[in-house]
Amino acid sequence: MHRRRANNAVDRAPFSRALLDGDTLEAARLLLGARLVRGSGFRARVGRIVEVEAYVGQDDLASHARFGRTKRNAVMFGSAGLAYVYLVYGMHYCLNVVTEEPGRPGALLVRGVEPLAGMDEMRRARVEWLAARPSRATGRSTAAERARLELAGGRIAALADASLASGPGLVCAAFSIGRSDDGTDLCDPGSDLRLETAGEDEARSIQTGSRVGIDYAPEPWLSKPWRYWIKGNAGVSGTSNSRRRAG
DNA sequence: GAACCGATTTCCT
DNA sequence: GGAAATCGGTTCT
């Protein structure tokens, strides 16, 4: 028998690898709505994936796989359902779900998650992530640094639940995702970080648009409509929700 | 070995 | 609306 929490955080079935080990663009639509889960028990953090971006094969000149296999992107060439976690801009982590059969690099970047449970833990993790960042000035904990952190903590405390993980870097901050999660099997129910199935009754009004932050990529890759999000959901990233780039 | 740039967020003007 | 922060990979010297 299931124990149901008031906030819709039920224990669900693990996300089937079979939904991910084929075409990445199909997998993108299937992954929307799935649960991203960190930990277990009453402190578990649970969110609904509401925005993803597809990176498909080595031919995709926007993908990290475009230069072939490297130490960083090696997981992309592995089995579907693994987590590919990398650092961007020297400070933000990004979570990807590996797709396609082994040997063919594919991944879905998780750009937005709608929090369902464990929001207090997410806020704590957001502050913790800020605190873990190297101090700008001396690298030591100065009074000014502590004051800045306290201010940021207040801002995060005041954030709407829906904004806690509304961006790729924010997803990783809110779910404490970092280098050590690279290669984790997200389809293994025993993993501390994992995927669970979507609710059956969920409305799936999916919208698409071009991918974000890939200005270096030539056409036709630059304009491929390979960003998918659930229309109108507050958990999608600012770039997708803003009016300047709606696909 | 150095220069350049990125699948981003935050803070300041 | 714009720039800073910061590190790892690629591509030059």
mmCIF file of C-alpha atoms (C1' of nucleotides) in Angstrom:
data_model
loop_
_atom_site.group_PDB
_atom_site.id
_atom_site.type_symbol
_atom_site.label_atom_id
_atom_site.label_comp_id
_atom_site.label_asym_id
_atom_site.label_seq_id
_atom_site.Cartn_x
_atom_site.Cartn_y
_atom_site.Cartn_z
ATOM 1 C CA MET A 1 0.000 0.000 0.000
ATOM 2 C CA HIS A 2 1.130 3.503 -0.861
ATOM 3 C CA ARG A 3 1.642 6.195 1.658
ATOM 4 C CA ARG A 4 0.608 9.429 0.074
ATOM 5 C CA ARG A 5 1.855 12.784 1.176
ATOM 6 C CA ALA A 6 -0.450 15.725 1.027
ATOM 7 C CA ASN A 7 1.746 17.429 -1.550
ATOM 8 C CA ASN A 8 1.513 14.843 -4.290
ATOM 9 C CA ALA A 9 4.863 13.263 -3.470
ATOM 10 C CA VAL A 10 3.926 9.614 -3.759
ATOM 11 C CA ASP A 11 6.356 6.758 -4.035
ATOM 12 C CA ARG A 12 6.251 6.076 -7.736
ATOM 13 C CA ALA A 13 7.817 3.515 -10.026
ATOM 14 C CA PRO A 14 11.386 4.138 -11.205
ATOM 15 C CA PHE A 15 11.676 5.717 -14.650
ATOM 16 C CA SER A 16 12.071 3.021 -17.275
ATOM 17 C CA ARG A 17 15.393 3.005 -19.108
ATOM 18 C CA ALA A 18 13.541 1.751 -22.184
ATOM 19 C CA LEU A 19 11.963 5.187 -22.530
ATOM 20 C CA LEU A 20 15.409 6.765 -22.865
ATOM 21 C CA ASP A 21 17.586 4.393 -24.867
ATOM 22 C CA GLY A 22 16.102 5.321 -28.240
ATOM 23 C CA ASP A 23 15.511 8.548 -30.134
ATOM 24 C CA THR A 24 16.419 11.549 -27.970
ATOM 25 C CA LEU A 25 13.663 13.789 -29.323
ATOM 26 C CA GLU A 26 11.020 11.222 -28.397
ATOM 27 C CA ALA A 27 12.640 10.728 -25.019
ATOM 28 C CA ALA A 28 12.463 14.482 -24.416
ATOM 29 C CA ARG A 29 8.663 14.405 -24.534
ATOM 30 C CA LEU A 30 8.549 11.354 -22.292
ATOM 31 C CA LEU A 31 10.882 12.870 -19.717
ATOM 32 C CA LEU A 32 8.684 15.948 -19.328
ATOM 33 C CA GLY A 33 6.502 15.376 -16.299
ATOM 34 C CA ALA A 34 8.805 12.777 -14.734
ATOM 35 C CA ARG A 35 9.872 13.199 -11.121
ATOM 36 C CA LEU A 36 13.389 14.138 -10.133
ATOM 37 C CA VAL A 37 14.047 12.822 -6.623
ATOM 38 C CA ARG A 38 16.873 13.428 -4.167
ATOM 39 C CA GLY A 39 17.086 11.363 -0.989
ATOM 40 C CA SER A 40 14.302 9.552 0.789
ATOM 41 C CA GLY A 41 12.074 9.852 3.807
ATOM 42 C CA PHE A 42 10.513 13.047 5.010
ATOM 43 C CA ARG A 43 13.464 15.120 3.815
ATOM 44 C CA ALA A 44 13.264 13.871 0.231
ATOM 45 C CA ARG A 45 13.302 16.523 -2.443
ATOM 46 C CA VAL A 46 10.889 15.877 -5.301
ATOM 47 C CA GLY A 47 10.180 17.910 -8.409
ATOM 48 C CA ARG A 48 8.463 17.583 -11.742
ATOM 49 C CA ILE A 49 10.650 18.038 -14.816
ATOM 50 C CA VAL A 50 9.010 20.779 -16.854
ATOM 51 C CA GLU A 51 11.744 21.854 -19.288
ATOM 52 C CA VAL A 52 14.441 19.924 -21.158
ATOM 53 C CA GLU A 53 16.811 20.456 -24.069
ATOM 54 C CA ALA A 54 17.929 17.704 -26.450
ATOM 55 C CA TYR A 55 21.501 17.167 -27.632
ATOM 56 C CA VAL A 56 21.559 14.513 -30.299
ATOM 57 C CA GLY A 57 24.572 12.593 -31.547
ATOM 58 C CA GLN A 58 28.035 13.703 -32.530
ATOM 59 C CA ASP A 59 26.755 15.516 -35.631
ATOM 60 C CA ASP A 60 24.886 17.997 -33.438
ATOM 61 C CA LEU A 61 27.342 20.904 -33.459
ATOM 62 C CA ALA A 62 25.738 22.388 -30.363
ATOM 63 C CA SER A 63 26.467 19.273 -28.312
ATOM 64 C CA HIS A 64 29.418 18.666 -26.043
ATOM 65 C CA ALA A 65 29.871 15.475 -28.053
ATOM 66 C CA ARG A 66 30.753 17.432 -31.223
ATOM 67 C CA PHE A 67 34.509 17.001 -30.588
ATOM 68 C CA GLY A 68 34.119 13.319 -29.848
ATOM 69 C CA ARG A 69 34.635 11.587 -26.562
ATOM 70 C CA THR A 70 36.508 13.501 -23.855
ATOM 71 C CA LYS A 71 37.053 12.909 -20.172
ATOM 72 C CA ARG A 72 34.232 15.314 -19.334
ATOM 73 C CA ASN A 73 31.560 14.035 -21.728
ATOM 74 C CA ALA A 74 32.400 10.316 -21.520
ATOM 75 C CA VAL A 75 29.119 9.529 -19.764
ATOM 76 C CA MET A 76 27.188 10.797 -22.800
ATOM 77 C CA PHE A 77 28.573 7.826 -24.724
ATOM 78 C CA GLY A 78 27.396 5.384 -22.066
ATOM 79 C CA SER A 79 24.053 3.809 -21.210
ATOM 80 C CA ALA A 80 20.769 5.677 -21.256
ATOM 81 C CA GLY A 81 19.509 6.799 -17.879
ATOM 82 C CA LEU A 82 22.897 7.825 -16.524
ATOM 83 C CA ALA A 83 23.408 11.339 -15.209
ATOM 84 C CA TYR A 84 25.833 13.519 -17.146
ATOM 85 C CA VAL A 85 26.814 16.398 -14.862
ATOM 86 C CA TYR A 86 29.227 19.098 -15.949
ATOM 87 C CA LEU A 87 30.390 22.531 -14.867
ATOM 88 C CA VAL A 88 29.610 25.561 -17.014
ATOM 89 C CA TYR A 89 31.024 29.063 -16.790
ATOM 90 C CA GLY A 90 33.259 27.846 -14.032
ATOM 91 C CA MET A 91 30.494 27.952 -11.457
ATOM 92 C CA HIS A 92 27.216 26.298 -12.398
ATOM 93 C CA TYR A 93 26.503 22.596 -12.656
ATOM 94 C CA CYS A 94 24.099 21.223 -15.250
ATOM 95 C CA LEU A 95 22.226 17.919 -15.045
ATOM 96 C CA ASN A 96 21.658 15.841 -18.163
ATOM 97 C CA VAL A 97 19.879 12.528 -18.617
ATOM 98 C CA VAL A 98 21.791 10.330 -21.076
ATOM 99 C CA THR A 99 19.800 8.962 -24.018
ATOM 100 C CA GLU A 100 20.343 6.702 -27.048
ATOM 101 C CA GLU A 101 22.043 3.335 -27.098
ATOM 102 C CA PRO A 102 25.590 3.005 -25.744
ATOM 103 C CA GLY A 103 28.185 4.399 -28.135
ATOM 104 C CA ARG A 104 25.886 7.043 -29.545
ATOM 105 C CA PRO A 105 26.112 10.263 -27.525
ATOM 106 C CA GLY A 106 22.824 11.863 -26.594
ATOM 107 C CA ALA A 107 21.495 13.735 -23.600
ATOM 108 C CA LEU A 108 18.616 15.771 -22.262
ATOM 109 C CA LEU A 109 19.599 18.868 -20.303
ATOM 110 C CA VAL A 110 17.195 19.400 -17.406
ATOM 111 C CA ARG A 111 16.465 23.123 -17.533
ATOM 112 C CA GLY A 112 13.496 23.441 -15.222
ATOM 113 C CA VAL A 113 11.874 21.549 -12.359
ATOM 114 C CA GLU A 114 8.654 22.343 -10.532
ATOM 115 C CA PRO A 115 9.124 21.598 -6.827
ATOM 116 C CA LEU A 116 6.574 19.208 -5.314
ATOM 117 C CA ALA A 117 8.087 18.264 -1.962
ATOM 118 C CA GLY A 118 11.062 19.159 0.191
ATOM 119 C CA MET A 119 11.011 22.842 -0.639
ATOM 120 C CA ASP A 120 12.605 23.706 2.686
ATOM 121 C CA GLU A 121 15.469 21.376 1.873
ATOM 122 C CA MET A 122 15.784 22.991 -1.548
ATOM 123 C CA ARG A 123 16.082 26.436 0.010
ATOM 124 C CA ARG A 124 18.700 25.139 2.405
ATOM 125 C CA ALA A 125 20.601 23.617 -0.524
ATOM 126 C CA ARG A 126 20.395 26.849 -2.526
ATOM 127 C CA VAL A 127 21.988 28.787 0.327
ATOM 128 C CA GLU A 128 24.535 26.031 0.877
ATOM 129 C CA TRP A 129 25.531 26.208 -2.765
ATOM 130 C CA LEU A 130 26.056 29.962 -2.545
ATOM 131 C CA ALA A 131 28.161 29.504 0.583
ATOM 132 C CA ALA A 132 30.301 26.853 -1.082
ATOM 133 C CA ARG A 133 31.239 29.166 -3.933
ATOM 134 C CA PRO A 134 34.708 30.558 -3.571
ATOM 135 C CA SER A 135 34.699 34.026 -2.122
ATOM 136 C CA ARG A 136 35.254 36.683 -4.722
ATOM 137 C CA ALA A 137 37.842 38.668 -2.865
ATOM 138 C CA THR A 138 40.220 36.772 -0.614
ATOM 139 C CA GLY A 139 38.802 33.306 -0.621
ATOM 140 C CA ARG A 140 38.344 33.616 3.125
ATOM 141 C CA SER A 141 35.150 34.193 5.024
ATOM 142 C CA THR A 142 35.158 37.924 5.617
ATOM 143 C CA ALA A 143 32.496 39.888 7.448
ATOM 144 C CA ALA A 144 31.366 41.349 4.148
ATOM 145 C CA GLU A 145 31.075 37.883 2.694
ATOM 146 C CA ARG A 146 28.979 36.680 5.607
ATOM 147 C CA ALA A 147 26.718 39.718 5.280
ATOM 148 C CA ARG A 148 26.292 39.083 1.574
ATOM 149 C CA LEU A 149 25.407 35.466 2.288
ATOM 150 C CA GLU A 150 22.854 36.436 4.887
ATOM 151 C CA LEU A 151 21.229 38.783 2.413
ATOM 152 C CA ALA A 152 21.116 36.054 -0.223
ATOM 153 C CA GLY A 153 19.630 33.669 2.314
ATOM 154 C CA GLY A 154 16.822 36.134 2.928
ATOM 155 C CA ARG A 155 16.147 36.458 -0.773
ATOM 156 C CA ILE A 156 16.004 32.683 -1.208
ATOM 157 C CA ALA A 157 13.706 32.337 1.793
ATOM 158 C CA ALA A 158 11.313 34.755 0.131
ATOM 159 C CA LEU A 159 11.392 33.011 -3.253
ATOM 160 C CA ALA A 160 8.225 31.402 -4.549
ATOM 161 C CA ASP A 161 8.359 27.605 -4.502
ATOM 162 C CA ALA A 162 8.037 27.518 -8.267
ATOM 163 C CA SER A 163 11.233 29.533 -8.728
ATOM 164 C CA LEU A 164 13.470 27.320 -6.623
ATOM 165 C CA ALA A 165 14.658 25.202 -9.554
ATOM 166 C CA SER A 166 13.605 27.232 -12.600
ATOM 167 C CA GLY A 167 16.871 27.065 -14.528
ATOM 168 C CA PRO A 168 19.560 24.469 -15.241
ATOM 169 C CA GLY A 169 22.009 25.796 -12.661
ATOM 170 C CA LEU A 170 19.236 26.272 -10.135
ATOM 171 C CA VAL A 171 18.080 22.667 -10.527
ATOM 172 C CA CYS A 172 21.537 21.506 -9.507
ATOM 173 C CA ALA A 173 21.765 23.963 -6.624
ATOM 174 C CA ALA A 174 18.322 23.011 -5.264
ATOM 175 C CA PHE A 175 18.983 19.257 -5.566
ATOM 176 C CA SER A 176 22.629 19.407 -4.420
ATOM 177 C CA ILE A 177 23.847 18.031 -7.733
ATOM 178 C CA GLY A 178 27.572 18.235 -8.392
ATOM 179 C CA ARG A 179 30.582 16.459 -9.798
ATOM 180 C CA SER A 180 30.008 13.362 -7.623
ATOM 181 C CA ASP A 181 26.660 12.724 -9.298
ATOM 182 C CA ASP A 182 28.243 12.355 -12.738
ATOM 183 C CA GLY A 183 27.579 8.802 -13.938
ATOM 184 C CA THR A 184 24.842 8.049 -11.384
ATOM 185 C CA ASP A 185 22.184 5.670 -12.697
ATOM 186 C CA LEU A 186 18.998 7.724 -12.503
ATOM 187 C CA CYS A 187 16.846 4.682 -13.344
ATOM 188 C CA ASP A 188 18.111 2.757 -10.322
ATOM 189 C CA PRO A 189 15.582 3.143 -7.481
ATOM 190 C CA GLY A 190 18.487 2.685 -5.081
ATOM 191 C CA SER A 191 20.245 5.833 -6.252
ATOM 192 C CA ASP A 192 20.088 8.830 -3.965
ATOM 193 C CA LEU A 193 19.445 10.930 -7.074
ATOM 194 C CA ARG A 194 16.936 9.287 -9.375
ATOM 195 C CA LEU A 195 13.971 9.554 -11.713
ATOM 196 C CA GLU A 196 10.436 8.335 -11.127
ATOM 197 C CA THR A 197 7.468 8.078 -13.450
ATOM 198 C CA ALA A 198 5.168 10.933 -14.290
ATOM 199 C CA GLY A 199 1.651 11.083 -12.964
ATOM 200 C CA GLU A 200 -0.856 9.477 -15.304
ATOM 201 C CA ASP A 201 -3.332 12.263 -15.049
ATOM 202 C CA GLU A 202 -1.007 15.077 -15.989
ATOM 203 C CA ALA A 203 -1.862 17.543 -18.690
ATOM 204 C CA ARG A 204 0.935 17.521 -21.237
ATOM 205 C CA SER A 205 0.682 20.716 -23.229
ATOM 206 C CA ILE A 206 4.199 20.738 -24.647
ATOM 207 C CA GLN A 207 5.768 23.749 -26.297
ATOM 208 C CA THR A 208 9.023 23.776 -28.271
ATOM 209 C CA GLY A 209 11.654 26.336 -29.183
ATOM 210 C CA SER A 210 15.305 26.746 -30.120
ATOM 211 C CA ARG A 211 18.008 25.857 -27.620
ATOM 212 C CA VAL A 212 19.571 28.430 -25.348
ATOM 213 C CA GLY A 213 23.164 29.585 -25.078
ATOM 214 C CA ILE A 214 24.532 27.872 -28.185
ATOM 215 C CA ASP A 215 25.368 30.905 -30.323
ATOM 216 C CA TYR A 216 28.613 29.202 -31.316
ATOM 217 C CA ALA A 217 26.687 26.533 -33.220
ATOM 218 C CA PRO A 218 26.112 26.944 -36.986
ATOM 219 C CA GLU A 219 22.833 26.366 -38.744
ATOM 220 C CA PRO A 220 20.860 24.218 -38.911
ATOM 221 C CA TRP A 221 21.727 23.264 -35.337
ATOM 222 C CA LEU A 222 21.314 26.754 -33.971
ATOM 223 C CA SER A 223 17.625 26.835 -34.874
ATOM 224 C CA LYS A 224 16.603 23.262 -34.203
ATOM 225 C CA PRO A 225 13.474 23.367 -32.021
ATOM 226 C CA TRP A 226 14.933 20.953 -29.525
ATOM 227 C CA ARG A 227 13.942 22.731 -26.318
ATOM 228 C CA TYR A 228 10.731 21.342 -24.814
ATOM 229 C CA TRP A 229 8.729 22.718 -21.947
ATOM 230 C CA ILE A 230 5.328 22.421 -20.351
ATOM 231 C CA LYS A 231 3.407 25.462 -21.436
ATOM 232 C CA GLY A 232 2.741 28.046 -18.800
ATOM 233 C CA ASN A 233 4.456 26.179 -15.983
ATOM 234 C CA ALA A 234 6.160 28.467 -13.501
ATOM 235 C CA GLY A 235 8.999 26.008 -13.105
ATOM 236 C CA VAL A 236 10.400 26.596 -16.580
ATOM 237 C CA SER A 237 13.494 28.746 -16.866
ATOM 238 C CA GLY A 238 13.437 32.504 -17.247
ATOM 239 C CA THR A 239 14.765 32.303 -20.769
ATOM 240 C CA SER A 240 11.854 30.143 -21.839
ATOM 241 C CA ASN A 241 9.259 32.086 -19.945
ATOM 242 C CA SER A 242 10.422 35.517 -21.060
ATOM 243 C CA ARG A 243 8.838 37.073 -24.085
ATOM 244 C CA ARG A 244 12.020 37.664 -26.075
ATOM 245 C CA ARG A 245 12.558 34.028 -26.994
ATOM 246 C CA ALA A 246 9.376 32.085 -27.041
ATOM 247 C CA GLY A 247 9.433 29.386 -29.640
ATOM 248 C "C1'" DG B 1 51.486 26.738 -21.831
ATOM 249 C "C1'" DA B 2 48.413 30.729 -22.861
ATOM 250 C "C1'" DA B 3 44.352 32.555 -24.911
ATOM 251 C "C1'" DC B 4 39.682 32.099 -25.659
ATOM 252 C "C1'" DC B 5 34.993 30.859 -24.727
ATOM 253 C "C1'" DG B 6 31.120 28.427 -22.801
ATOM 254 C "C1'" DA B 7 24.175 24.005 -22.567
ATOM 255 C "C1'" DT B 8 24.332 30.442 -16.343
ATOM 256 C "C1'" DT B 9 22.983 33.253 -12.559
ATOM 257 C "C1'" DT B 10 23.329 37.301 -9.882
ATOM 258 C "C1'" DC B 11 24.107 41.910 -8.802
ATOM 259 C "C1'" DC B 12 24.620 46.568 -10.140
ATOM 260 C "C1'" DT B 13 23.473 50.707 -12.874
ATOM 261 C "C1'" DG C 1 20.220 46.074 -19.706
ATOM 262 C "C1'" DG C 2 25.067 44.797 -18.816
ATOM 263 C "C1'" DA C 3 28.987 42.772 -16.644
ATOM 264 C "C1'" DA C 4 31.255 39.854 -13.367
ATOM 265 C "C1'" DA C 5 32.411 35.427 -11.452
ATOM 266 C "C1'" DT C 6 35.386 31.169 -12.549
ATOM 267 C "C1'" DC C 7 37.262 26.491 -14.403
ATOM 268 C "C1'" DG C 8 37.827 23.004 -17.875
ATOM 269 C "C1'" DG C 9 38.151 21.860 -22.759
ATOM 270 C "C1'" DT C 10 39.782 23.211 -27.307
ATOM 271 C "C1'" DT C 11 42.825 25.496 -30.080
ATOM 272 C "C1'" DC C 12 46.122 28.043 -30.973
ATOM 273 C "C1'" DT C 13 51.369 29.485 -30.165
#
